[in-house]
XYZ file of C-alpha atoms in Angstrom:
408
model
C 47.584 5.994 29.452
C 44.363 4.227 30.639
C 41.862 2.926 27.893
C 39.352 5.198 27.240
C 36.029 4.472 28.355
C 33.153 3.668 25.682
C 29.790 4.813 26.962
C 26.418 4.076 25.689
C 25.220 6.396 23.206
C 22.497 8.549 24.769
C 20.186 7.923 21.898
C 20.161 3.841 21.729
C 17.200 3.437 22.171
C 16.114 5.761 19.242
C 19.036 4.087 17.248
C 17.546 0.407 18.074
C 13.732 1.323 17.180
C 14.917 3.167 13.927
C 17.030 0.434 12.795
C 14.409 -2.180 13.601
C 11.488 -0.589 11.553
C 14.366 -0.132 8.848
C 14.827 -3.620 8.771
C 11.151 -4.951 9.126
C 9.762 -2.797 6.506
C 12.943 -3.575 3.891
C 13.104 -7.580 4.625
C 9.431 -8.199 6.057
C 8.908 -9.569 9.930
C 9.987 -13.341 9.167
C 13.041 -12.433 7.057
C 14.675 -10.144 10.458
C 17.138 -11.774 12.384
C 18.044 -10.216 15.623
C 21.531 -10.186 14.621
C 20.631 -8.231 11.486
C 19.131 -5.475 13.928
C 22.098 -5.676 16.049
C 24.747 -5.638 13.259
C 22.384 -1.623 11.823
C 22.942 -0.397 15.195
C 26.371 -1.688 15.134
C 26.381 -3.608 18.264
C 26.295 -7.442 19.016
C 23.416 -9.512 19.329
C 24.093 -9.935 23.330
C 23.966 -6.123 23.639
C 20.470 -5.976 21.576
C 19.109 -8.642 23.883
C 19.926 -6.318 27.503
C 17.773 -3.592 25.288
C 14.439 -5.862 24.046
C 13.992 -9.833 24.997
C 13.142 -10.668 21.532
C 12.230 -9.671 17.464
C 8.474 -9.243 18.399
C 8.702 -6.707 21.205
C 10.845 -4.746 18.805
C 8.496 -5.403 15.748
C 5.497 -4.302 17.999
C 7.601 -1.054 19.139
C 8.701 -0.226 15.502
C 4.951 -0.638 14.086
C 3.413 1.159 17.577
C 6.107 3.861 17.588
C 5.362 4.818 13.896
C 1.412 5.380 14.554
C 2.148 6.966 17.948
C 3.974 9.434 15.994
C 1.280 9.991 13.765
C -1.149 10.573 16.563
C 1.151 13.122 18.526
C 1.714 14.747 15.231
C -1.863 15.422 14.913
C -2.858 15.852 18.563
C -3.026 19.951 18.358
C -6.320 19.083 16.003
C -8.526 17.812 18.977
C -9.651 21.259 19.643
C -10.613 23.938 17.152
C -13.129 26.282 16.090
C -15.359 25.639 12.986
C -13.058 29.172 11.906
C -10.416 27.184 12.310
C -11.123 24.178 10.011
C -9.663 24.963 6.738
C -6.147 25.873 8.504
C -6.513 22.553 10.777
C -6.743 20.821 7.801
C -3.664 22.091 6.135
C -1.499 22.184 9.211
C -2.446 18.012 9.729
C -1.572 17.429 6.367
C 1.628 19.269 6.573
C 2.134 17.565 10.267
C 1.635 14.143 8.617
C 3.700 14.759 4.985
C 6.308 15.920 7.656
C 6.704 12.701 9.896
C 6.040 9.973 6.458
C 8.753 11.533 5.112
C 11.435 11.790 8.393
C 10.264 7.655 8.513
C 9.890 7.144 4.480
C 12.424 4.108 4.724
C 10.054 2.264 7.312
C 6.593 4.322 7.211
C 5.192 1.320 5.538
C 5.576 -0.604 7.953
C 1.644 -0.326 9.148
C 0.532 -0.679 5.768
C 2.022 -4.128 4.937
C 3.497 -6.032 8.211
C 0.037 -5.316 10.626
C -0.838 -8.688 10.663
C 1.685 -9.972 12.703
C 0.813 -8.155 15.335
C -0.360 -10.047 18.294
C -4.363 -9.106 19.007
C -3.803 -6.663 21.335
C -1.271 -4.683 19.846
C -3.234 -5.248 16.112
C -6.281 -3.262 18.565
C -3.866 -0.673 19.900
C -2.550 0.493 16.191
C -5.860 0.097 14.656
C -6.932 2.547 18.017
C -4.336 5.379 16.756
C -5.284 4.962 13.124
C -8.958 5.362 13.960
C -7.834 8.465 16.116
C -5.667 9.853 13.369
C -8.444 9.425 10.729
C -11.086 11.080 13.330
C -8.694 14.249 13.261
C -9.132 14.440 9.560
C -12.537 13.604 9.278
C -14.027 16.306 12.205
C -12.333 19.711 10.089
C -13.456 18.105 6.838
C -17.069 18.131 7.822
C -17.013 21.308 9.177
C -15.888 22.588 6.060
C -18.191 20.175 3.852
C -20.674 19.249 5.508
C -23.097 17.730 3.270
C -20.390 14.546 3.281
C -21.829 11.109 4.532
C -19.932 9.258 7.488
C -19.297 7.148 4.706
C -17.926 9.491 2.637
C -15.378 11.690 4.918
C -14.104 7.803 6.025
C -13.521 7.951 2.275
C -11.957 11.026 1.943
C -9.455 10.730 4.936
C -8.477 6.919 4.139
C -7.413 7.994 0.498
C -5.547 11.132 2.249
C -3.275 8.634 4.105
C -3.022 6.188 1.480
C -1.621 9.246 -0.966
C 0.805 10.353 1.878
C 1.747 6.921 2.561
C 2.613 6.279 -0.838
C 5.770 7.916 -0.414
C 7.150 5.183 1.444
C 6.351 2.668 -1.962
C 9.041 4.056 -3.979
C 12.510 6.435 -3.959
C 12.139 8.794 -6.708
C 14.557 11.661 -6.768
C 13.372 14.611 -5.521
C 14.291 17.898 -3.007
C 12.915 17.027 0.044
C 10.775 20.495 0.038
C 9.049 19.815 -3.262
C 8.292 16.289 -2.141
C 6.668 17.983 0.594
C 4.978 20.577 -0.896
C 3.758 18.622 -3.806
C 2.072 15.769 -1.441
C 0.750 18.037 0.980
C -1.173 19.380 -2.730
C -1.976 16.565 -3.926
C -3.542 15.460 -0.218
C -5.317 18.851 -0.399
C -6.778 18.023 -3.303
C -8.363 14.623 -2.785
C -9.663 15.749 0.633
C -11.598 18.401 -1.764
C -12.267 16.536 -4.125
C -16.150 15.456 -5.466
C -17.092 11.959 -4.532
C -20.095 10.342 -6.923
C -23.556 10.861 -5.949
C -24.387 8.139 -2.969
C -27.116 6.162 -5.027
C -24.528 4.848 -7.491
C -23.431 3.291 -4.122
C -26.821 0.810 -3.728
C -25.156 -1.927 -6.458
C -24.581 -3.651 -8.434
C -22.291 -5.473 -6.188
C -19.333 -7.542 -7.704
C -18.642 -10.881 -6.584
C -15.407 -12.703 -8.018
C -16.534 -15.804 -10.132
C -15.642 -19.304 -8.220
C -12.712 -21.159 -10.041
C -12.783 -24.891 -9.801
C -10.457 -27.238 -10.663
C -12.823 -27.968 -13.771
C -11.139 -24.562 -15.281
C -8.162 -26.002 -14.884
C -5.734 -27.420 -12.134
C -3.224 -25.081 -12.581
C -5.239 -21.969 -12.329
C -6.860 -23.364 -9.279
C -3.649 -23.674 -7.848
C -2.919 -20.261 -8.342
C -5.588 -18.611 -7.075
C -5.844 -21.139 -3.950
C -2.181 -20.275 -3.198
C -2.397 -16.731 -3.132
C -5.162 -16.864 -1.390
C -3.877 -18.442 1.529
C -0.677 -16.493 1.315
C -2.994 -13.303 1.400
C -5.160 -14.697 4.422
C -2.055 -16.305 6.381
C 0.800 -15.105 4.670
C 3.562 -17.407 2.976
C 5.876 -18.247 5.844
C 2.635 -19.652 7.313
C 1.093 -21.321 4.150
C 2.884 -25.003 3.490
C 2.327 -27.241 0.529
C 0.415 -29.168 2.821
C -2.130 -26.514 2.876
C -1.991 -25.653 -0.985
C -2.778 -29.234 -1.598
C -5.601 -29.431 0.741
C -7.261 -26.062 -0.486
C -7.131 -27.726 -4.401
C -8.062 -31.513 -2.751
C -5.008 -33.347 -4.227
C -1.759 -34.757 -2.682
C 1.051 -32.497 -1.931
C 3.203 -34.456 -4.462
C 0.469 -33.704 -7.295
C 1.593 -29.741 -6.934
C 5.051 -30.290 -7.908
C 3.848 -31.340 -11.689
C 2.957 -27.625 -11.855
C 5.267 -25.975 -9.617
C 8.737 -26.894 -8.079
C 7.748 -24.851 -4.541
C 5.850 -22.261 -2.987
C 8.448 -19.408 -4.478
C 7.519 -20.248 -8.000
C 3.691 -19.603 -7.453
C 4.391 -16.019 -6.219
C 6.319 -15.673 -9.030
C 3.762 -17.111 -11.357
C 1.182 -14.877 -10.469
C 3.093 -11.407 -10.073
C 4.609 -11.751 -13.744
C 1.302 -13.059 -14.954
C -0.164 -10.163 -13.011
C 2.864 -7.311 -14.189
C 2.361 -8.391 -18.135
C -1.396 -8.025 -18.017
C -1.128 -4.314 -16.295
C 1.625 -3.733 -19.033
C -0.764 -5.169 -21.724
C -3.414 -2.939 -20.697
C -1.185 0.121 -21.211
C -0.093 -0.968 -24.768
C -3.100 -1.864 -25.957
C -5.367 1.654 -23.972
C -2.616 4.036 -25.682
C -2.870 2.440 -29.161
C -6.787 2.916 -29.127
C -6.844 6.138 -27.223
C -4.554 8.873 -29.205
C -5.785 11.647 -26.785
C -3.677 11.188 -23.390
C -6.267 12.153 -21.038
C -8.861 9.410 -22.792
C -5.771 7.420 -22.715
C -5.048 8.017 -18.583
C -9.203 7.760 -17.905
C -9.718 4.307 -19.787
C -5.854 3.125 -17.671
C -7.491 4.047 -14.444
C -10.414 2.064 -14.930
C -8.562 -0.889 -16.223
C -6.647 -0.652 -13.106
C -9.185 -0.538 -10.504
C -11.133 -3.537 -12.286
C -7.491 -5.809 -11.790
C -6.875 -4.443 -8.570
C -10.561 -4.653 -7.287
C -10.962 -8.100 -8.680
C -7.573 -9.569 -7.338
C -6.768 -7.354 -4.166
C -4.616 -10.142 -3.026
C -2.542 -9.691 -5.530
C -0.884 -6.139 -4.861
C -1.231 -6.921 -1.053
C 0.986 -10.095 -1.438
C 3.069 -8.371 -3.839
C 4.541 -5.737 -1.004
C 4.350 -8.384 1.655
C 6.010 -11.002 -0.013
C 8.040 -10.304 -2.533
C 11.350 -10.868 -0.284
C 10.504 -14.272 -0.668
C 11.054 -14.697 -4.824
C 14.759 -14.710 -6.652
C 16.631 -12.317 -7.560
C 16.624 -12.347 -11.092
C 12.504 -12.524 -11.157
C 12.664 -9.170 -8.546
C 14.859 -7.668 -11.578
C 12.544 -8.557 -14.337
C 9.339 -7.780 -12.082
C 11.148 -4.275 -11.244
C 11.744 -3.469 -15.132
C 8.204 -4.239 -16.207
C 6.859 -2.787 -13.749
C 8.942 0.458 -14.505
C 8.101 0.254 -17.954
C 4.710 0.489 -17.207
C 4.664 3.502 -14.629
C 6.623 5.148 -17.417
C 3.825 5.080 -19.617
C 1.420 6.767 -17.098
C 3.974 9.628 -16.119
C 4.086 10.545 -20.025
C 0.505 10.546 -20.087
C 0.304 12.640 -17.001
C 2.696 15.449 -18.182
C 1.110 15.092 -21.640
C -1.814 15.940 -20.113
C -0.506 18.523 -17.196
C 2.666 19.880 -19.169
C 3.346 22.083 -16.188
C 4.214 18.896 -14.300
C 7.520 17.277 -14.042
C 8.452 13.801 -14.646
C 9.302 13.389 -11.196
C 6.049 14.911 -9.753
C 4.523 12.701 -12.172
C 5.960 9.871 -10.991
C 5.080 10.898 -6.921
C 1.653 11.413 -8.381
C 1.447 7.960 -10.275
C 2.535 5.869 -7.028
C 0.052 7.886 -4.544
C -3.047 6.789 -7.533
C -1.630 3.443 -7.440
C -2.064 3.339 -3.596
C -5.286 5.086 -3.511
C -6.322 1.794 -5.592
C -4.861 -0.898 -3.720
C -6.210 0.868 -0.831
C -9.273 0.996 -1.124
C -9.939 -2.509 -3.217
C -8.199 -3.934 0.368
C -10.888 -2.344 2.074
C -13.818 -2.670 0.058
C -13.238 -6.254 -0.573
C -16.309 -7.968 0.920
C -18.743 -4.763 -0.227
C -17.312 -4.122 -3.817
C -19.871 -1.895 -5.854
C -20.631 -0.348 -8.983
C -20.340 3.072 -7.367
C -17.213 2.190 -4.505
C -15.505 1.754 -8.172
C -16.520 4.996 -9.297
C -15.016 6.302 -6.171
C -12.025 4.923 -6.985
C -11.458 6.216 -10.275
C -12.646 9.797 -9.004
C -9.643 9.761 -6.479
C -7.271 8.327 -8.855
C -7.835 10.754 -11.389
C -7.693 13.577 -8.666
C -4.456 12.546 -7.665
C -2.983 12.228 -10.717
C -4.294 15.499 -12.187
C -6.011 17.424 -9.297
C -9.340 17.354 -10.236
C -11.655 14.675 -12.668
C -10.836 13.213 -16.188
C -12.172 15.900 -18.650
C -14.000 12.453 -21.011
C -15.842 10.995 -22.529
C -18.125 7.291 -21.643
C -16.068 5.961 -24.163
C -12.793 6.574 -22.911
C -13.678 6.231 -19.134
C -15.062 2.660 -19.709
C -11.768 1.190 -21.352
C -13.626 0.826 -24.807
């Protein structure tokens, strides 16, 4: 009998794209070899190159695919009625819970990988976010509004972050619940009460200046992640470290064998303050919801003060051992444990899991937002920040006390 003849699966293409943002948003855009796209799909690396000439044209089709869905998920919203608004609103938020969730193991892709984009494509995806947070924001002011510009940009930034969040973690949980309970919790920050715009005029934080006076060691810290958080760390030599502290590149390696052992440096340094802060809030605050308050502020002051550090965190981390990704993983565990048992001690209706989907999308709503407000970092875009976090972790504000909602 004559060999059968193997034809090319219809849906290659689809097959190709999904396996590529797979693989970008698991190993990061450096760590992707075309052969470990090729060997996903199932197919040799000759056969991947007759699809797409090299990695970037599939790492710009992956990241430009994934907002393109986004923006023909939420294309029926162009038009309405000011009727309309409150049912536009739910139906986007359903439309965009729906396609995070059919691309949870590469949705956050966008989030962490956009700068390696080439200029033109960083303008096109930056285009269909701006387009998909226009859709949001045009229903929510015809339902509020007395919002600011400012404020519905808010709103509809902290709505994506909480839906993207679901991409940051793999909690069990029925697909339907996950669903339901996101497309809630979104409902309930675009609702929520944002702080009265005057506590927006200052103060304004800026981050104190460390010298190598405070210590060469520190310096080198904070000089490294900096540059891996403005270049990244594939980009960022030695070479560069050593010029940013003004000392020879072989003066670095009295503090640090390589570039590996800084990130690790700073994320456990980083991981055991955050878990300090929860040991030390819970022992002075008996009453969870003083408890969860004083966390959240605590949180947004690290985050807001050190936004490089979460950023390089998800960007990076495929770059440090093993064994430090194992202890990293189990103190950071440990310490999202403590907020879940704060949040059902506080909402008993709630589920550990739901508490734990609700912990993650405040812990995005955070790093968010301290990305974003880096350069214009206020007394009242801080308030902000703790208003959303403690609306997505219990639907509405902390019921406290000045005490409790200053850390004291």
């Amino acid at each position: 009998m004559p060999a059968a003849i193997r034809r090319r699966p219809k849906d290659r293409k689809a097959q190709i794209a999904r396996a590529s943002a797979d693989a970008f948003s698991a190993q990061g855009y450096h760590a992707v070899s075309m052969e470990d796209i090729a060997s996903r799909v199932g197919i040799s690396s000759s056969a991947l190159y007759r699809h797409s000439p090299s990695k970037y044209d599939l790492f710009r089709e992956a990241m430009l695919s994934l907002s393109g869905q986004l923006v023909a998920a939420t294309a029926f919203a162009e038009d309405f009625t000011a009727g309309e608004s409150a049912s536009v609103l739910s139906e986007l938020i359903t439309s965009l819970v729906a396609i995070t969730m059919d691309n949870r193991t590469a949705g956050g892709l966008y989030r962490w990988e956009r700068r390696y984009l080439r200029p033109g494509d960083k303008d096109a995806l930056k285009r269909d976010l701006d387009l998909v947070n226009r859709r949001l924001q045009r229903p929510l002011a015809a339902q509020r509004p007395k919002l600011s510009t400012a404020q519905l940009s808010t709103l509809s930034a902290a709505t994506l972050s909480v839906i993207g969040s679901i991409t940051d973690h793999s909690t069990p949980l029925a697909s339907g619940e996950v669903r339901n309970f996101m497309s809630q919790m979104a409902a309930d920050i675009l609702a929520a009460d944002l702080p009265a715009n005057r506590a927006n005029r200052g103060p304004y934080y800026s981050r104190p200046v460390l010298t190598a006076a405070g210590g060469t060691y520190e310096f080198v810290l904070q000089e490294s992640m900096r540059l891996f958080y403005e270049r990244g760390f594939r980009d960022t030599g030695m070479e560069d470290i050593a010029a940013a502290v003004d000392m020879q590149p072989s003066g670095l390696y009295r503090y640090f064998p390589g570039k590996a052992d800084m990130l690790v440096a700073s994320y456990r340094r980083a991981a055991d303050r955050t878990s300090g802060d929860v040991a030390t809030i819970v022992a002075r605050h008996p009453e969870p919801e003083d408890a969860l308050a004083a966390l959240i502020t605590a949180y947004v002051t690290r985050s807001f003060n050190y936004p490089e550090i979460a950023y390089v965190y998800y960007t990076e981390r495929y770059h440090v051992p093993d064994h430090e990704l194992v202890m990293l993983d189990a103190i950071q565990q440990s310490t999202a444990d403590a907020w879940v048992r704060l949040v059902t001690a506080t909402r008993p209706e709630m589920t550990a899991a739901r508490a734990r989907y609700a912990v993650y999308a405040a812990y995005a709503v955070i790093v968010d937002l301290g990305r974003v407000v880096r350069r214009a970092d206020s007394a009242g875009v801080r308030a902000t920040a703790r208003r959303l976090t403690e609306v997505a972790l219990l639907g509405r504000p902390a019921r406290t006390g000045t005490t409790a909602r200053r850390g004291r």
